[in-house]
CSV table of C-alpha atoms and ligand atoms in Angstrom, one decimal:
chain,number,residue,atom,x,y,z
A,1,MET,CA,18.0,-24.3,3.2
A,2,PRO,CA,18.6,-24.6,-0.6
A,3,ARG,CA,15.4,-24.1,-2.6
A,4,LEU,CA,14.2,-26.9,-4.9
A,5,TYR,CA,11.6,-24.8,-6.8
A,6,GLU,CA,12.9,-21.3,-7.5
A,7,SER,CA,9.5,-19.9,-8.6
A,8,ARG,CA,7.6,-21.6,-5.8
A,9,LYS,CA,7.5,-19.6,-2.6
A,10,ARG,CA,6.7,-20.6,1.0
A,11,ILE,CA,4.2,-17.9,2.0
A,12,LEU,CA,2.9,-17.2,5.5
A,13,VAL,CA,-0.5,-15.7,5.8
A,14,THR,CA,-1.6,-14.7,9.3
A,15,GLY,CA,-5.4,-14.4,9.7
A,16,GLY,CA,-5.8,-16.8,6.8
A,17,ALA,CA,-9.0,-18.4,8.1
A,18,GLY,CA,-10.8,-15.0,7.9
A,19,PHE,CA,-12.6,-13.4,5.1
A,20,LEU,CA,-9.8,-11.7,3.2
A,21,GLY,CA,-7.1,-14.1,4.2
A,22,SER,CA,-8.9,-17.2,2.9
A,23,HIS,CA,-9.3,-15.5,-0.5
A,24,LEU,CA,-5.7,-14.5,-0.5
A,25,ILE,CA,-4.7,-18.1,0.2
A,26,ASP,CA,-6.8,-19.3,-2.7
A,27,HIS,CA,-5.1,-16.9,-5.1
A,28,LEU,CA,-1.6,-17.7,-3.8
A,29,LEU,CA,-2.2,-21.5,-4.2
A,30,GLU,CA,-3.5,-20.9,-7.7
A,31,LYS,CA,-0.2,-19.3,-8.5
A,32,GLY,CA,1.6,-22.5,-7.4
A,33,HIS,CA,3.0,-21.3,-4.1
A,34,GLU,CA,3.1,-23.1,-0.7
A,35,VAL,CA,1.0,-21.5,1.9
A,36,LEU,CA,1.2,-21.7,5.7
A,37,CYS,CA,-1.9,-20.2,7.4
A,38,VAL,CA,-1.6,-19.1,11.0
A,39,ASP,CA,-4.8,-18.2,12.8
A,40,ASN,CA,-6.3,-18.4,16.3
A,41,LEU,CA,-9.9,-18.8,14.8
A,42,PHE,CA,-11.1,-15.8,16.9
A,43,THR,CA,-13.3,-14.4,14.0
A,44,GLY,CA,-12.1,-16.8,11.3
A,45,THR,CA,-13.4,-20.3,10.7
A,46,LYS,CA,-12.1,-23.6,9.3
A,47,ARG,CA,-15.1,-23.6,7.0
A,48,ASN,CA,-13.3,-20.9,5.0
A,49,LEU,CA,-10.5,-23.4,4.4
A,50,GLU,CA,-12.2,-26.7,4.2
A,51,HIS,CA,-12.0,-26.8,0.4
A,52,LEU,CA,-8.2,-27.0,0.9
A,53,HIS,CA,-8.2,-30.3,2.8
A,54,ALA,CA,-6.6,-32.3,0.1
A,55,GLN,CA,-4.2,-29.5,-1.1
A,56,PRO,CA,-0.6,-30.7,-0.3
A,57,ARG,CA,0.8,-27.2,-0.7
A,58,PHE,CA,-1.4,-25.9,2.2
A,59,GLU,CA,-0.8,-26.1,5.9
A,60,PHE,CA,-2.7,-24.7,8.9
A,61,ILE,CA,-1.4,-23.8,12.4
A,62,ARG,CA,-3.7,-22.7,15.2
A,63,HIS,CA,-1.7,-19.9,16.9
A,64,ASP,CA,-2.2,-16.5,18.4
A,65,VAL,CA,0.2,-13.9,16.9
A,66,THR,CA,0.6,-12.1,20.2
A,67,PHE,CA,2.9,-15.0,21.0
A,68,PRO,CA,6.3,-15.5,19.2
A,69,LEU,CA,6.2,-17.8,16.2
A,70,TYR,CA,9.2,-19.7,14.8
A,71,VAL,CA,8.6,-21.0,11.3
A,72,GLU,CA,10.3,-20.7,7.9
A,73,ALA,CA,8.9,-18.6,5.1
A,74,ASP,CA,9.9,-16.5,2.1
A,75,GLU,CA,7.2,-13.9,2.5
A,76,ILE,CA,4.7,-12.8,5.1
A,77,TYR,CA,1.2,-11.3,4.7
A,78,ASN,CA,0.1,-10.1,8.2
A,79,LEU,CA,-3.7,-10.0,8.2
A,80,ALA,CA,-4.4,-11.3,11.7
A,81,CYS,CA,-6.8,-8.9,13.5
A,82,PRO,CA,-10.5,-8.8,14.0
A,83,ALA,CA,-11.8,-6.3,11.5
A,84,SER,CA,-15.5,-5.5,12.1
A,85,PRO,CA,-16.5,-3.0,14.8
A,86,ILE,CA,-18.5,-5.6,16.9
A,87,HIS,CA,-15.6,-8.1,16.7
A,88,TYR,CA,-12.8,-5.7,17.5
A,89,GLN,CA,-14.8,-4.0,20.3
A,90,HIS,CA,-15.6,-7.4,21.9
A,91,ASP,CA,-12.2,-7.5,23.6
A,92,PRO,CA,-10.5,-4.2,22.9
A,93,VAL,CA,-7.3,-4.9,24.9
A,94,GLN,CA,-6.8,-8.1,22.9
A,95,THR,CA,-7.4,-6.1,19.7
A,96,THR,CA,-4.6,-3.7,20.5
A,97,LYS,CA,-2.3,-6.6,21.5
A,98,THR,CA,-3.0,-8.4,18.3
A,99,SER,CA,-2.1,-5.3,16.2
A,100,VAL,CA,0.9,-4.2,18.2
A,101,HIS,CA,2.4,-7.4,19.7
A,102,GLY,CA,1.3,-9.3,16.6
A,103,ALA,CA,3.2,-6.8,14.4
A,104,ILE,CA,6.3,-7.0,16.6
A,105,ASN,CA,6.4,-10.8,16.5
A,106,MET,CA,5.8,-11.0,12.7
A,107,LEU,CA,8.4,-8.2,12.1
A,108,GLY,CA,10.8,-10.1,14.4
A,109,LEU,CA,10.2,-13.2,12.4
A,110,ALA,CA,10.7,-11.3,9.1
A,111,LYS,CA,13.9,-9.8,10.5
A,112,ARG,CA,15.3,-13.3,11.4
A,113,LEU,CA,14.3,-14.7,8.0
A,114,ARG,CA,15.3,-11.6,6.1
A,115,CYS,CA,12.0,-11.8,4.2
A,116,ARG,CA,9.5,-9.3,2.9
A,117,ILE,CA,6.4,-8.6,5.0
A,118,LEU,CA,3.1,-6.9,4.1
A,119,GLN,CA,0.8,-5.3,6.6
A,120,ALA,CA,-3.0,-5.3,6.2
A,121,SER,CA,-3.5,-1.7,7.4
A,122,THR,CA,-6.8,0.1,7.0
A,123,SER,CA,-8.6,3.3,6.0
A,124,GLU,CA,-9.4,3.6,9.7
A,125,ILE,CA,-5.9,5.2,9.9
A,126,TYR,CA,-7.7,8.3,8.6
A,127,GLY,CA,-10.4,8.2,11.3
A,128,ASP,CA,-13.3,10.6,10.6
A,129,PRO,CA,-11.4,12.2,7.7
A,130,THR,CA,-11.5,16.0,7.0
A,131,VAL,CA,-9.7,15.5,3.7
A,132,HIS,CA,-11.8,13.9,0.9
A,133,PRO,CA,-11.0,11.6,-0.9
A,134,GLN,CA,-8.2,10.3,1.3
A,135,THR,CA,-4.7,10.5,0.0
A,136,GLU,CA,-1.8,8.6,1.6
A,137,ASN,CA,-0.1,11.8,2.8
A,138,TYR,CA,-3.2,12.8,4.9
A,139,TRP,CA,-2.4,12.1,8.6
A,140,GLY,CA,-5.9,11.5,9.7
A,141,ASN,CA,-8.4,12.6,12.4
A,142,VAL,CA,-8.5,9.9,15.0
A,143,ASN,CA,-9.9,9.8,18.5
A,144,SER,CA,-7.3,8.1,20.8
A,145,ILE,CA,-9.7,7.2,23.6
A,146,GLY,CA,-13.0,6.1,21.9
A,147,PRO,CA,-14.6,2.7,21.3
A,148,ARG,CA,-12.9,2.5,17.8
A,149,SER,CA,-9.5,3.5,19.1
A,150,CYS,CA,-8.3,0.0,19.9
A,151,TYR,CA,-8.5,-0.8,16.2
A,152,ASP,CA,-7.5,2.6,14.7
A,153,GLU,CA,-4.6,3.3,17.1
A,154,GLY,CA,-3.5,-0.3,17.1
A,155,LYS,CA,-3.2,-0.2,13.3
A,156,ARG,CA,-1.5,3.2,13.4
A,157,CYS,CA,1.1,1.8,15.9
A,158,ALA,CA,1.6,-1.2,13.6
A,159,GLU,CA,2.3,1.1,10.7
A,160,THR,CA,4.9,2.9,12.9
A,161,LEU,CA,6.5,-0.4,13.8
A,162,PHE,CA,6.7,-1.4,10.1
A,163,PHE,CA,8.5,1.8,9.1
A,164,ASP,CA,10.8,1.7,12.2
A,165,TYR,CA,11.9,-1.9,11.3
A,166,HIS,CA,12.4,-0.7,7.7
A,167,ARG,CA,14.6,2.3,8.8
A,168,GLN,CA,16.3,0.6,11.7
A,169,HIS,CA,16.8,-3.0,10.4
A,170,GLY,CA,16.5,-2.5,6.6
A,171,LEU,CA,13.5,-4.8,6.4
A,172,GLU,CA,11.6,-4.9,3.2
A,173,ILE,CA,8.1,-3.8,4.1
A,174,LYS,CA,4.7,-3.2,2.3
A,175,VAL,CA,1.9,-1.3,4.1
A,176,ALA,CA,-1.5,-1.5,2.4
A,177,ARG,CA,-4.4,0.7,3.6
A,178,ILE,CA,-7.4,-1.4,2.8
A,179,PHE,CA,-10.8,0.3,2.4
A,180,ASN,CA,-14.2,-1.4,3.0
A,181,THR,CA,-14.1,-4.8,1.2
A,182,TYR,CA,-16.9,-7.3,0.8
A,183,GLY,CA,-17.6,-10.6,-0.8
A,184,PRO,CA,-18.3,-14.3,-0.1
A,185,ARG,CA,-17.1,-15.6,3.3
A,186,MET,CA,-17.8,-12.5,5.2
A,187,HIS,CA,-19.0,-13.5,8.6
A,188,PRO,CA,-22.9,-13.4,8.6
A,189,SER,CA,-23.0,-11.8,12.1
A,190,ASP,CA,-20.0,-9.6,12.0
A,191,GLY,CA,-22.3,-6.5,12.0
A,192,ARG,CA,-20.6,-5.0,8.9
A,193,VAL,CA,-23.0,-3.1,6.7
A,194,VAL,CA,-22.9,-5.3,3.6
A,195,SER,CA,-23.3,-8.6,5.4
A,196,ASN,CA,-26.0,-7.0,7.7
A,197,PHE,CA,-28.1,-5.6,4.8
A,198,ILE,CA,-27.9,-8.8,2.7
A,199,VAL,CA,-28.8,-11.1,5.6
A,200,GLN,CA,-31.6,-8.8,6.7
A,201,ALA,CA,-33.0,-8.6,3.1
A,202,LEU,CA,-32.8,-12.4,2.6
A,203,LYS,CA,-34.6,-13.0,6.0
A,204,ARG,CA,-37.2,-10.4,5.1
A,205,GLU,CA,-36.3,-8.5,8.2
A,206,ALA,CA,-36.0,-4.7,8.5
A,207,ILE,CA,-32.8,-3.2,7.1
A,208,THR,CA,-31.0,-1.3,10.0
A,209,LEU,CA,-29.9,2.1,8.8
A,210,TYR,CA,-27.6,3.8,11.4
A,211,GLY,CA,-28.1,7.5,11.7
A,212,ASP,CA,-29.6,9.3,8.7
A,213,GLY,CA,-28.0,6.8,6.3
A,214,LYS,CA,-26.3,9.6,4.5
A,215,GLN,CA,-22.8,8.7,5.6
A,216,THR,CA,-20.7,7.2,2.8
A,217,ARG,CA,-18.4,4.3,2.2
A,218,SER,CA,-16.6,3.0,-0.9
A,219,PHE,CA,-16.9,-0.8,-1.4
A,220,CYS,CA,-14.3,-3.0,-3.0
A,221,TYR,CA,-14.9,-6.5,-4.2
A,222,VAL,CA,-12.6,-9.1,-2.6
A,223,ASP,CA,-11.1,-10.4,-5.8
A,224,ASP,CA,-10.0,-6.9,-6.8
A,225,LEU,CA,-8.5,-6.3,-3.3
A,226,VAL,CA,-6.6,-9.6,-3.3
A,227,ASP,CA,-5.2,-8.8,-6.7
A,228,GLY,CA,-3.9,-5.5,-5.4
A,229,LEU,CA,-2.3,-7.1,-2.3
A,230,ILE,CA,-0.4,-9.6,-4.5
A,231,ARG,CA,0.7,-7.0,-7.0
A,232,PHE,CA,1.9,-4.9,-4.1
A,233,MET,CA,3.9,-7.7,-2.5
A,234,ASP,CA,5.5,-8.4,-5.9
A,235,SER,CA,6.4,-4.8,-6.6
A,236,PRO,CA,9.9,-3.3,-6.4
A,237,ALA,CA,11.4,-3.1,-2.8
A,238,ALA,CA,11.6,0.7,-3.0
A,239,PHE,CA,7.8,0.9,-3.1
A,240,THR,CA,6.9,0.5,0.6
A,241,GLY,CA,3.6,2.3,0.6
A,242,PRO,CA,1.6,3.1,2.5
A,243,VAL,CA,-0.8,2.7,-0.4
A,244,ASN,CA,-4.6,2.9,-0.5
A,245,LEU,CA,-6.3,-0.2,-1.9
A,246,GLY,CA,-10.1,0.2,-2.4
A,247,ASN,CA,-12.8,1.0,-4.9
A,248,PRO,CA,-13.3,4.8,-5.2
A,249,ALA,CA,-17.0,4.4,-6.2
A,250,GLU,CA,-18.7,6.1,-3.2
A,251,PHE,CA,-22.2,5.3,-1.9
A,252,THR,CA,-24.5,6.5,0.9
A,253,MET,CA,-25.8,3.7,3.2
A,254,ILE,CA,-29.3,4.5,1.9
A,255,GLU,CA,-28.1,3.9,-1.7
A,256,LEU,CA,-26.5,0.6,-0.6
A,257,ALA,CA,-29.7,-0.5,1.1
A,258,GLU,CA,-31.7,0.2,-2.0
A,259,LEU,CA,-29.2,-1.7,-4.2
A,260,VAL,CA,-29.3,-4.7,-1.8
A,261,LEU,CA,-33.1,-4.7,-1.8
A,262,LYS,CA,-33.2,-4.7,-5.6
A,263,GLU,CA,-30.5,-7.4,-6.1
A,264,THR,CA,-32.2,-9.7,-3.4
A,265,GLU,CA,-35.7,-8.9,-4.7
A,266,SER,CA,-36.7,-8.2,-1.2
A,267,SER,CA,-39.2,-5.8,0.2
A,268,SER,CA,-37.8,-5.5,3.7
A,269,PRO,CA,-38.6,-2.0,5.2
A,270,LEU,CA,-35.8,0.4,6.3
A,271,THR,CA,-35.6,1.1,10.0
A,272,ARG,CA,-33.5,3.8,11.8
A,273,GLN,CA,-31.1,3.0,14.6
A,274,PRO,CA,-28.7,5.4,16.4
A,275,LEU,CA,-25.4,6.2,14.7
A,276,PRO,CA,-22.5,4.5,16.6
A,277,GLN,CA,-20.0,6.8,18.4
A,278,ASP,CA,-17.2,8.1,16.1
A,279,ASP,CA,-18.7,6.6,13.0
A,280,PRO,CA,-16.8,8.2,10.1
A,281,LYS,CA,-19.1,10.4,7.9
A,282,GLN,CA,-17.4,9.8,4.6
A,283,ARG,CA,-14.8,7.6,3.1
A,284,GLN,CA,-13.3,7.3,-0.3
A,285,PRO,CA,-9.8,6.2,-1.4
A,286,ASP,CA,-7.7,8.2,-3.7
A,287,ILE,CA,-6.0,5.4,-5.6
A,288,ALA,CA,-3.6,7.3,-7.9
A,289,LEU,CA,-0.6,5.8,-6.1
A,290,ALA,CA,-1.7,2.2,-6.6
A,291,LYS,CA,-2.5,2.9,-10.3
A,292,LYS,CA,0.9,4.5,-10.9
A,293,HIS,CA,3.1,1.9,-9.0
A,294,LEU,CA,1.0,-1.3,-9.3
A,295,GLY,CA,-0.9,-0.7,-12.5
A,296,TRP,CA,-3.9,-1.6,-10.3
A,297,SER,CA,-7.5,-0.4,-10.2
A,298,PRO,CA,-10.6,-2.3,-9.3
A,299,ARG,CA,-12.7,-3.9,-12.0
A,300,VAL,CA,-15.8,-5.2,-10.3
A,301,ASP,CA,-18.5,-2.6,-9.5
A,302,LEU,CA,-20.8,-2.9,-6.6
A,303,ARG,CA,-23.8,-4.3,-8.5
A,304,GLN,CA,-21.6,-7.0,-10.0
A,305,GLY,CA,-19.9,-7.9,-6.7
A,306,LEU,CA,-23.1,-8.1,-4.8
A,307,LYS,CA,-24.4,-11.0,-6.9
A,308,PRO,CA,-21.9,-13.7,-5.8
A,309,THR,CA,-22.0,-12.2,-2.3
A,310,ILE,CA,-25.8,-12.5,-2.1
A,311,SER,CA,-25.6,-16.1,-3.5
A,312,TYR,CA,-23.1,-17.0,-0.8
A,313,PHE,CA,-25.3,-15.7,2.0
A,314,ARG,CA,-28.4,-17.3,0.4
A,315,SER,CA,-26.8,-20.8,0.5
A,316,LEU,CA,-25.3,-20.2,3.9
A,317,LEU,CA,-28.7,-19.3,5.4
A,318,SER,CA,-30.6,-22.1,3.6
A,319,ASP,CA,-28.0,-24.7,4.7
A,320,VAL,CA,-28.8,-23.9,8.3
A,321,GLY,CA,-32.6,-23.7,7.5
A,322,VAL,CA,-32.9,-20.0,8.3
A,323,ILE,CA,-34.4,-19.3,4.8
A,324,GLY,CA,-36.3,-21.6,2.5
B,401,NAD,P1,-11.6,-11.4,9.6
B,401,NAD,O1,-12.1,-11.1,11.0
B,401,NAD,O2,-12.5,-12.2,8.7
B,401,NAD,O3,-10.2,-12.0,9.6
B,401,NAD,C1,-9.2,-11.8,10.6
B,401,NAD,C2,-8.6,-13.1,10.9
B,401,NAD,O4,-7.6,-12.9,11.9
B,401,NAD,C3,-9.6,-14.1,11.5
B,401,NAD,O5,-9.4,-15.4,10.9
B,401,NAD,C4,-9.2,-14.2,13.0
B,401,NAD,O6,-9.5,-15.5,13.6
B,401,NAD,C5,-7.7,-13.9,12.9
B,401,NAD,N1,-7.1,-13.4,14.2
B,401,NAD,C6,-7.6,-12.4,14.9
B,401,NAD,N2,-6.8,-12.2,16.0
B,401,NAD,C7,-5.8,-13.1,15.9
B,401,NAD,C8,-4.6,-13.4,16.7
B,401,NAD,N3,-4.4,-12.7,17.8
B,401,NAD,N4,-3.8,-14.4,16.2
B,401,NAD,C9,-4.0,-15.1,15.1
B,401,NAD,N5,-5.1,-14.8,14.3
B,401,NAD,C10,-6.0,-13.9,14.7
B,401,NAD,O7,-11.4,-9.9,8.9
B,401,NAD,P2,-11.0,-9.6,7.4
B,401,NAD,O8,-12.0,-8.7,6.9
B,401,NAD,O9,-10.6,-10.8,6.6
B,401,NAD,O10,-9.7,-8.7,7.7
B,401,NAD,C11,-8.4,-9.2,7.5
B,401,NAD,C12,-7.4,-8.0,7.7
B,401,NAD,O11,-7.6,-7.0,6.8
B,401,NAD,C13,-7.4,-7.4,9.1
B,401,NAD,O12,-6.1,-7.1,9.6
B,401,NAD,C14,-8.2,-6.2,8.9
B,401,NAD,O13,-7.8,-5.2,9.8
B,401,NAD,C15,-7.8,-5.8,7.5
B,401,NAD,N6,-8.8,-4.9,6.8
B,401,NAD,C16,-10.0,-5.5,6.4
B,401,NAD,C17,-10.9,-4.6,5.8
B,401,NAD,C18,-12.2,-5.2,5.2
B,401,NAD,O14,-13.0,-4.4,4.8
B,401,NAD,N7,-12.5,-6.5,5.2
B,401,NAD,C19,-10.7,-3.3,5.7
B,401,NAD,C20,-9.5,-2.8,6.2
B,401,NAD,C21,-8.5,-3.6,6.7
B,402,UDP,N1,10.1,-13.3,17.1
B,402,UDP,C1,9.3,-14.4,16.6
B,402,UDP,N2,9.9,-15.2,15.7
B,402,UDP,C2,11.2,-15.1,15.2
B,402,UDP,C3,12.0,-14.1,15.7
B,402,UDP,C4,11.4,-13.2,16.6
B,402,UDP,O1,8.2,-14.5,17.0
B,402,UDP,O2,11.6,-16.0,14.4
B,402,UDP,C5,9.5,-12.4,18.0
B,402,UDP,C6,10.1,-12.4,19.4
B,402,UDP,O3,9.1,-12.6,20.3
B,402,UDP,C7,10.7,-11.1,19.5
B,402,UDP,C8,10.0,-10.2,18.5
B,402,UDP,O4,9.7,-11.1,17.5
B,402,UDP,O5,10.5,-10.6,20.8
B,402,UDP,C9,10.8,-9.0,18.0
B,402,UDP,O6,12.0,-9.6,17.5
B,402,UDP,P1,13.3,-8.6,17.4
B,402,UDP,O7,14.4,-9.5,16.8
B,402,UDP,O8,13.0,-7.4,16.6
B,402,UDP,O9,13.5,-8.1,18.8
B,402,UDP,P2,14.1,-8.8,20.1
B,402,UDP,O10,14.2,-10.3,19.9
B,402,UDP,O11,15.4,-8.1,20.4
B,402,UDP,O12,13.1,-8.5,21.2
B,403,UDP,N1,-24.1,0.6,9.2
B,403,UDP,C1,-25.5,0.7,9.0
B,403,UDP,N2,-26.3,-0.4,9.3
B,403,UDP,C2,-25.7,-1.6,9.7
B,403,UDP,C3,-24.3,-1.7,9.9
B,403,UDP,C4,-23.6,-0.6,9.6
B,403,UDP,O1,-26.1,1.7,8.7
B,403,UDP,O2,-26.5,-2.5,10.0
B,403,UDP,C5,-23.3,1.8,8.8
B,403,UDP,C6,-22.3,2.2,9.9
B,403,UDP,O3,-22.8,3.1,10.8
B,403,UDP,C7,-21.2,2.8,9.0
B,403,UDP,C8,-21.3,2.1,7.7
B,403,UDP,O4,-22.6,1.4,7.7
B,403,UDP,O5,-21.5,4.2,8.8
B,403,UDP,C9,-20.2,1.1,7.5
B,403,UDP,O6,-20.2,0.2,8.6
B,403,UDP,P1,-19.2,-1.0,8.7
B,403,UDP,O7,-19.3,-1.5,10.1
B,403,UDP,O8,-19.5,-2.0,7.6
B,403,UDP,O9,-17.7,-0.5,8.4
B,403,UDP,P2,-16.9,0.8,9.0
B,403,UDP,O10,-17.7,1.7,9.8
B,403,UDP,O11,-15.8,0.1,9.8
B,403,UDP,O12,-16.4,1.4,7.7
């Protein structure tokens, strides 16, 4: 079909009702594009999109990506997949199906449309890493039969499919390995560490430290991450990735708990709980590749990014009368 507006693209975002997807959609709409959001609302919510009600360039389809999808688009961001351990372990078979069948369907769609497609891959590709910080050429240390495997191996297989469609069918692909990202619109009961600690601190409940709290993660603010995804999608075709996107500043979970207590002005005590099986001990992205090819590095540090995140949870909890 001839295009009326050359600079305006029709962009499909799967998983667009979720945390990252809804921010990505906001940024794409701000750039003047049309956005089609496809989501089965398993972990996402229409609340994340309700501010777009009157936006004529936005459309929503409730659909499960494990089933074929026939729509028109110029670009695809494939984000559909539960991302937090309690969500992806709720129905592990469905998690693998979403990653693998979802990738096949979205790649088949991109192949028919001859359009570019970006995969939201993950630092979980590296498992419990023995190389630190993680570079893209590290192959990882992943358990194939544990409780995290449905997510880790599903995402690894999706990467394989992306590169096979690229080699076999000449598809233009982009594979982004996203490290722990946080910000407004995280699900308050997704069990992730940032949302758990903030909600617990605001409710004046004990902060649940798993294990000795010395394991590390590197937290990226959502606006930085979305900027990285869009730059990557817009980068030259030859740069397929995989590329790490994350904030290299690394914190222990004890340090995170202390910062959250300070920023929420809470005096909640810390309490120890058992470390979940296969919980990675350390994680930090090497982002040299993203800096070189995308001119990208994160700008928002953890203290800055926690402020709007805490405000979000504060208003969410007071709206439902959980806090005063
Ligand atoms: P999220 O759970 O908030 O969003 C995922 C969205 O996908 C939800 O709206 C959910 O309803 C939808 N979905 C799940 N299964 C689906 C299916 N079968 N069909 C259609 N929609 C489906 O999680 P998020 O944090 O926004 O993560 C988005 C993507 O980024 C995921 O692919 C995740 O693996 C990846 N990622 C996120 C992080 C992070 O720290 N947030 C880190 C690494 C990778
Ligand atoms: N597919 C889809 N939308 C399309 C084209 C394909 O959902 O517009 C799905 C379809 O289910 C198909 C899968 O993508 O099985 C893989 O497509 P591909 O063309 O690679 O393989 P084939 O059709 O030969 O199975
Ligand atoms: N964690 C914790 N308390 C919580 C939730 C998580 O100490 O209430 C720990 C968890 O064991 C892990 C880290 O925080 O070491 C990050 O967990 P999250 O589920 O956010 O992300 P992932 O493990 O997938 O990186």
